[in-house]
Coordinates of N, CA and C in Angstrom, one line a residue:
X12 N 0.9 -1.2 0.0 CA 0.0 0.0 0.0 C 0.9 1.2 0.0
X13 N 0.6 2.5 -0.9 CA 1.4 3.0 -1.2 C 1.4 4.4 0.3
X14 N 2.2 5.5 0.3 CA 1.5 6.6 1.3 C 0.5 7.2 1.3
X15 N 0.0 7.2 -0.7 CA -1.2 8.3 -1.0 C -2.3 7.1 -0.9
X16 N -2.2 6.0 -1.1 CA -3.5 5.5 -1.1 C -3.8 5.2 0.5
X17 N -3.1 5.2 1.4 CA -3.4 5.1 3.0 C -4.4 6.4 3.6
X18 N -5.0 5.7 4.6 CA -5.8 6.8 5.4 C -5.0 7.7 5.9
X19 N -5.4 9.1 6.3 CA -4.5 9.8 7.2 C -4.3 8.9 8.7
X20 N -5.2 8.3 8.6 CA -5.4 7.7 10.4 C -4.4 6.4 10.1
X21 N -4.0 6.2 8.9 CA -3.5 5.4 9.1 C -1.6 5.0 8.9
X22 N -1.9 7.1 8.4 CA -0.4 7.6 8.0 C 0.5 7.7 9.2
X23 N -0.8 8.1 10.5 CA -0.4 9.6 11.4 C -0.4 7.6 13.1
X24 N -0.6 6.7 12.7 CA -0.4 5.6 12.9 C -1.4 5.4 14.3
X25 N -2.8 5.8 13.6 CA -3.7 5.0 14.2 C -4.4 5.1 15.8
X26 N -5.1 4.9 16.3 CA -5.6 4.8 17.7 C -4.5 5.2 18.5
X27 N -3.4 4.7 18.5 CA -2.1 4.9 19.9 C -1.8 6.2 19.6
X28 N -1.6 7.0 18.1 CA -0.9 8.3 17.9 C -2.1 9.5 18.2
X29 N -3.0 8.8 18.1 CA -4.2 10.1 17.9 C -4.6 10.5 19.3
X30 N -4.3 8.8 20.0 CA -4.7 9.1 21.6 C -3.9 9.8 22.4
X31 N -2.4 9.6 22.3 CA -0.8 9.9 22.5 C -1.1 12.1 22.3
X32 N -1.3 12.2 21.0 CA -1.6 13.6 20.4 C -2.6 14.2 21.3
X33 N -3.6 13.8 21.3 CA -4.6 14.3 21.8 C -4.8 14.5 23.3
X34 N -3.8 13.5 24.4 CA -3.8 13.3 25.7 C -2.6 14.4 25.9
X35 N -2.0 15.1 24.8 CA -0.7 15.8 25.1 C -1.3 17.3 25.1
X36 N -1.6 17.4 24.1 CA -2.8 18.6 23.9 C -3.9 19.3 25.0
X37 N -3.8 18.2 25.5 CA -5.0 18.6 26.7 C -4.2 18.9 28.2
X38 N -2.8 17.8 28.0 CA -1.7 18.2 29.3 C -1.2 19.4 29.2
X39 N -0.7 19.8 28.1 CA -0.4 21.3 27.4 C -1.4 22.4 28.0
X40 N -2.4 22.1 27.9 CA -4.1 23.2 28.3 C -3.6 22.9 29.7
X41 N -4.0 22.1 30.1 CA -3.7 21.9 31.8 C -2.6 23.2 32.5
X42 N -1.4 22.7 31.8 CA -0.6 22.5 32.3 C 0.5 24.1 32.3
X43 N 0.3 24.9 30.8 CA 0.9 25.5 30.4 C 0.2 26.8 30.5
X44 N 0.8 27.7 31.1 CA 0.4 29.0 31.5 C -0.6 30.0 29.8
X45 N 0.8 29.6 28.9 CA 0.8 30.3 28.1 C -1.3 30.1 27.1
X46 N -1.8 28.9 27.9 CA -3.1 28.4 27.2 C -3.7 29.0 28.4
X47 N -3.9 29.6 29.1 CA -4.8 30.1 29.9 C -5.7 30.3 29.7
X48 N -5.8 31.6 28.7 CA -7.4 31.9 28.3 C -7.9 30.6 27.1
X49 N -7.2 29.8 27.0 CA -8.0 28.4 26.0 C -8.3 27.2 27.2
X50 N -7.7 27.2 28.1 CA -8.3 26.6 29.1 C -9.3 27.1 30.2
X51 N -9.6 28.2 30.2 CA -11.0 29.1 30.8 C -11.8 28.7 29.8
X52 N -11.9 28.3 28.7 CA -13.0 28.2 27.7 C -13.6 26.6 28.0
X53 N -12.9 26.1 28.8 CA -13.4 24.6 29.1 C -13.9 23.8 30.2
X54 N -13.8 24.8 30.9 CA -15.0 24.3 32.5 C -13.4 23.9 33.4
X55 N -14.7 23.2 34.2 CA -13.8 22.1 35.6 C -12.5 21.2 35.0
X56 N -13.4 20.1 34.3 CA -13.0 19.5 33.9 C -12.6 19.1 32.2
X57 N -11.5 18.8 31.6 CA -11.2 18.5 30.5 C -11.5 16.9 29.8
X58 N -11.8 16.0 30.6 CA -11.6 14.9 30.5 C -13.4 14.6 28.8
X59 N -13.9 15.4 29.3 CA -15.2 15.0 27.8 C -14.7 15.9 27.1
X60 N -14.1 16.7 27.1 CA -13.3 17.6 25.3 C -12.5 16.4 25.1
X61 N -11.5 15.9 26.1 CA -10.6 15.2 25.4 C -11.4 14.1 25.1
X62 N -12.3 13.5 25.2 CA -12.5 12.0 24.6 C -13.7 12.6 22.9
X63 N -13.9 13.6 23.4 CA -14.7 14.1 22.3 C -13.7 14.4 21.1
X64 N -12.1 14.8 21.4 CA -11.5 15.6 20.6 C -11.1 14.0 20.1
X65 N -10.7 13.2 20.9 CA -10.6 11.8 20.4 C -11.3 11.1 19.2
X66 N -12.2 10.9 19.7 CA -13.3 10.8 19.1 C -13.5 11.1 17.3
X67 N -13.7 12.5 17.4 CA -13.8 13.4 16.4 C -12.5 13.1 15.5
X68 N -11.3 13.0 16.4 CA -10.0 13.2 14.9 C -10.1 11.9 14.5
X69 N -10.6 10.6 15.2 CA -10.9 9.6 14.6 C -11.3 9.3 13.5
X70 N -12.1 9.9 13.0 CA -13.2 9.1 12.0 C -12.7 10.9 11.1
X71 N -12.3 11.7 11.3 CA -11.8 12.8 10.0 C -10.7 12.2 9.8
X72 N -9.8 11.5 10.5 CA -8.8 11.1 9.5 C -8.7 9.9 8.9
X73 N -10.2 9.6 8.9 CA -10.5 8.3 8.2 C -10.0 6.9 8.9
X74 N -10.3 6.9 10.1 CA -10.3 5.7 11.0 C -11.9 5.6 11.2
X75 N -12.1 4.9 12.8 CA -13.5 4.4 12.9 C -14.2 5.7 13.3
X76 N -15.8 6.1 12.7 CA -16.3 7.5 12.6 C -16.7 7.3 14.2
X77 N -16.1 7.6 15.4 CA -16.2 7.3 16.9 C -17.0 8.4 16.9
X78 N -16.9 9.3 16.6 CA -17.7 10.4 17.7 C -19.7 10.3 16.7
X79 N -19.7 10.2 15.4 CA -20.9 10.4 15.1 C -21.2 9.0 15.3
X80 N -20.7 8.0 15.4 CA -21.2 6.7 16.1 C -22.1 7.3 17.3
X81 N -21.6 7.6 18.4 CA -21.4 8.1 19.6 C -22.6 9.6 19.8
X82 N -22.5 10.5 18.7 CA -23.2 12.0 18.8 C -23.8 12.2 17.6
X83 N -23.6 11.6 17.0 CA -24.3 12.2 15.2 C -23.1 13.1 14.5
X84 N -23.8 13.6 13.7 CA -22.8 14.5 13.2 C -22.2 15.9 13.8
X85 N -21.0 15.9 13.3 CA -20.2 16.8 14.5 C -20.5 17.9 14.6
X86 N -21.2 18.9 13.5 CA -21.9 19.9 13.5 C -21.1 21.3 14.7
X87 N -19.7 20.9 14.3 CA -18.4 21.6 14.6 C -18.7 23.4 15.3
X88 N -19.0 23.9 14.3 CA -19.5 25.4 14.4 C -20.5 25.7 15.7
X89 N -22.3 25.0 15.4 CA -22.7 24.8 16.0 C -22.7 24.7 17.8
X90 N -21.7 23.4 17.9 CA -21.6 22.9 18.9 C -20.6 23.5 19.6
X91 N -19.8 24.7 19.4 CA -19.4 25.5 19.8 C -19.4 26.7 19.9
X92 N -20.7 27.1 19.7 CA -21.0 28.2 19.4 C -21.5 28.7 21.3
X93 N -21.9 28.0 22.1 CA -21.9 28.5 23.9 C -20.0 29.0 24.1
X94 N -19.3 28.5 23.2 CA -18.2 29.5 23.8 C -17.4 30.2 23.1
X95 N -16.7 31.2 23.8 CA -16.9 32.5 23.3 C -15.1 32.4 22.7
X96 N -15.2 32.1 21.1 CA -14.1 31.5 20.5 C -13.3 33.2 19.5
X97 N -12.2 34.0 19.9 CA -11.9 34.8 18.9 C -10.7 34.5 18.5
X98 N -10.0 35.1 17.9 CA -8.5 35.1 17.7 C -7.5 34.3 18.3
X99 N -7.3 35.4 19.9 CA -6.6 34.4 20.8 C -6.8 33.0 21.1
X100 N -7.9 32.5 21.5 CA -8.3 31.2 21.4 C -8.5 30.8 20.1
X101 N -8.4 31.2 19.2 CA -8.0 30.0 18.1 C -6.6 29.9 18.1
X102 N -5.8 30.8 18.3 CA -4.4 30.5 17.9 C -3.7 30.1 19.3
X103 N -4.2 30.0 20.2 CA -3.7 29.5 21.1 C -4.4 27.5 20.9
X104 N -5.2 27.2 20.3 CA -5.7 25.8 20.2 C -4.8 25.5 19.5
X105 N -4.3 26.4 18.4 CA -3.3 25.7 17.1 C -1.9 25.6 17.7
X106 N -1.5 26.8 18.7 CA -0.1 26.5 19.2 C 0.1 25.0 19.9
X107 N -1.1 24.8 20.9 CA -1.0 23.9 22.0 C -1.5 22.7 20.9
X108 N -1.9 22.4 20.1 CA -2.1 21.5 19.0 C -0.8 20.9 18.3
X109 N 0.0 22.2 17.9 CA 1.3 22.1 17.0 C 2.1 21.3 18.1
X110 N 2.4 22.0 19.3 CA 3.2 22.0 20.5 C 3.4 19.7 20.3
X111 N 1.6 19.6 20.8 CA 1.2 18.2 21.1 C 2.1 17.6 19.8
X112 N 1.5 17.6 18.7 CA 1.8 16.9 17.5 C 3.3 16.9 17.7
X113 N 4.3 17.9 17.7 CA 5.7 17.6 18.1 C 6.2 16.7 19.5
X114 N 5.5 17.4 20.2 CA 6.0 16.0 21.3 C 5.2 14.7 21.1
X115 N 4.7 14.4 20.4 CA 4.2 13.0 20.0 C 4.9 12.8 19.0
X116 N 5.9 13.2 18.2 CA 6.9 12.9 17.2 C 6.3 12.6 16.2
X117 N 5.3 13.8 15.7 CA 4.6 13.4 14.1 C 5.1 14.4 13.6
X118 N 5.8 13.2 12.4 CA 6.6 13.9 11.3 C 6.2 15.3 10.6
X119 N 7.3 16.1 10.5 CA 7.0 17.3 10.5 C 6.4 17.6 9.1
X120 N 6.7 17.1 7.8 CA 5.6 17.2 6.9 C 4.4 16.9 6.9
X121 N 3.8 15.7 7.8 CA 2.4 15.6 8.2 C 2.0 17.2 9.1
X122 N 2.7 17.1 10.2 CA 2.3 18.3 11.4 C 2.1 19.6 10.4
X123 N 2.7 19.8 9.2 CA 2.4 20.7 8.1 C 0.8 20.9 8.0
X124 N 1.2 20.0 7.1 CA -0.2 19.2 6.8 C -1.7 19.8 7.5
X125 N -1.4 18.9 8.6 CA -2.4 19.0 9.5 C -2.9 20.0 10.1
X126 N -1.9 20.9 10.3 CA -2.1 22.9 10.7 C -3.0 23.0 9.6
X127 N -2.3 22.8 8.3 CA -3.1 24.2 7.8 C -4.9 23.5 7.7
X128 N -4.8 22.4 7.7 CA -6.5 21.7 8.1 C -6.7 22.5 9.3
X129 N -6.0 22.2 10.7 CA -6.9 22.6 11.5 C -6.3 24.5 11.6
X130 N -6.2 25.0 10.7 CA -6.1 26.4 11.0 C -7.2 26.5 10.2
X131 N -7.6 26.2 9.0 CA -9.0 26.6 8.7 C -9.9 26.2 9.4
X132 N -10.1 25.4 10.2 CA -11.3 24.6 10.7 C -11.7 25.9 12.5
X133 N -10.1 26.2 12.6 CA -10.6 27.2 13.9 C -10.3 28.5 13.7
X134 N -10.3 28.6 12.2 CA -10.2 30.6 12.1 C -12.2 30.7 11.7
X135 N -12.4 29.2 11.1 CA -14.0 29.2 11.2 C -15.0 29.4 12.2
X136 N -14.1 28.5 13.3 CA -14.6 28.6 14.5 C -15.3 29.9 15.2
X137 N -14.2 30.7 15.1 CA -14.4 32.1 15.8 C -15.6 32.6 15.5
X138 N -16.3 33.0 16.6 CA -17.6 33.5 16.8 C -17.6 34.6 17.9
X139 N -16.8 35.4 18.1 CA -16.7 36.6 18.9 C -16.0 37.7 18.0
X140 N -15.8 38.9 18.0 CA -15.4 40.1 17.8 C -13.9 40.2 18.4
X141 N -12.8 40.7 18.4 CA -11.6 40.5 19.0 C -11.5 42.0 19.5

């Protein structure tokens, strides 16, 4: 099987990388001063973003579709529309995103890749005035 005919989910190596990525991303929010105001946007608790964020990059990079198994369709915009998403919180999701994907050691032409998907996906997002 060649690279282009493979899944993303199955480039970026599947359930252990996406969980690995995704549990780092959220230690990042936890953890890291510099995500403050992206971690006020998330309540008490992180633990249902992260299985939701799980979930969700699952079945977009063409692995098992977990989250609309689970919730229907992800209806992205929508379902984030209770929080109050501008500028700073999108580019702070993409730093602490970028940050994850490097300490999880995905190749830097994928981590490419993958920004500029999710930098469209959260300059969409924004639903506040800056």
């Amino acid at each position: 099987m060649t690279e282009e005919s493979r899944t993303l989910y199955e480039v970026i190596g599947g359930e252990p990388t996406i969980r690995a990525m995704v549990d780092r991303f959220y230690d990042l929010m936890e953890l890291e001063p510099e995500f403050q105001l992206l971690r006020s946007v998330h309540g008490p608790s992180l633990e249902n973003a992260n299985q939701r964020l799980f979930m969700f990059l699952s079945g977009w990079m063409g692995g098992p579709d977990l989250y609309q198994e689970a919730h229907g369709h992800p209806r992205l915009r929508m379902r984030h529309m209770p929080f109050a998403i501008g500028t700073q919180e999108r580019d702070q999701w993409l730093r602490c995103m970028a940050w994850a994907m490097e300490d999880t050691g995905i190749d830097t032409e994928l981590r490419v890749r993958l920004m500029n998907s999710f930098f469209q996906t959260a300059d969409w997002m924004r639903n506040k005035p800056d």
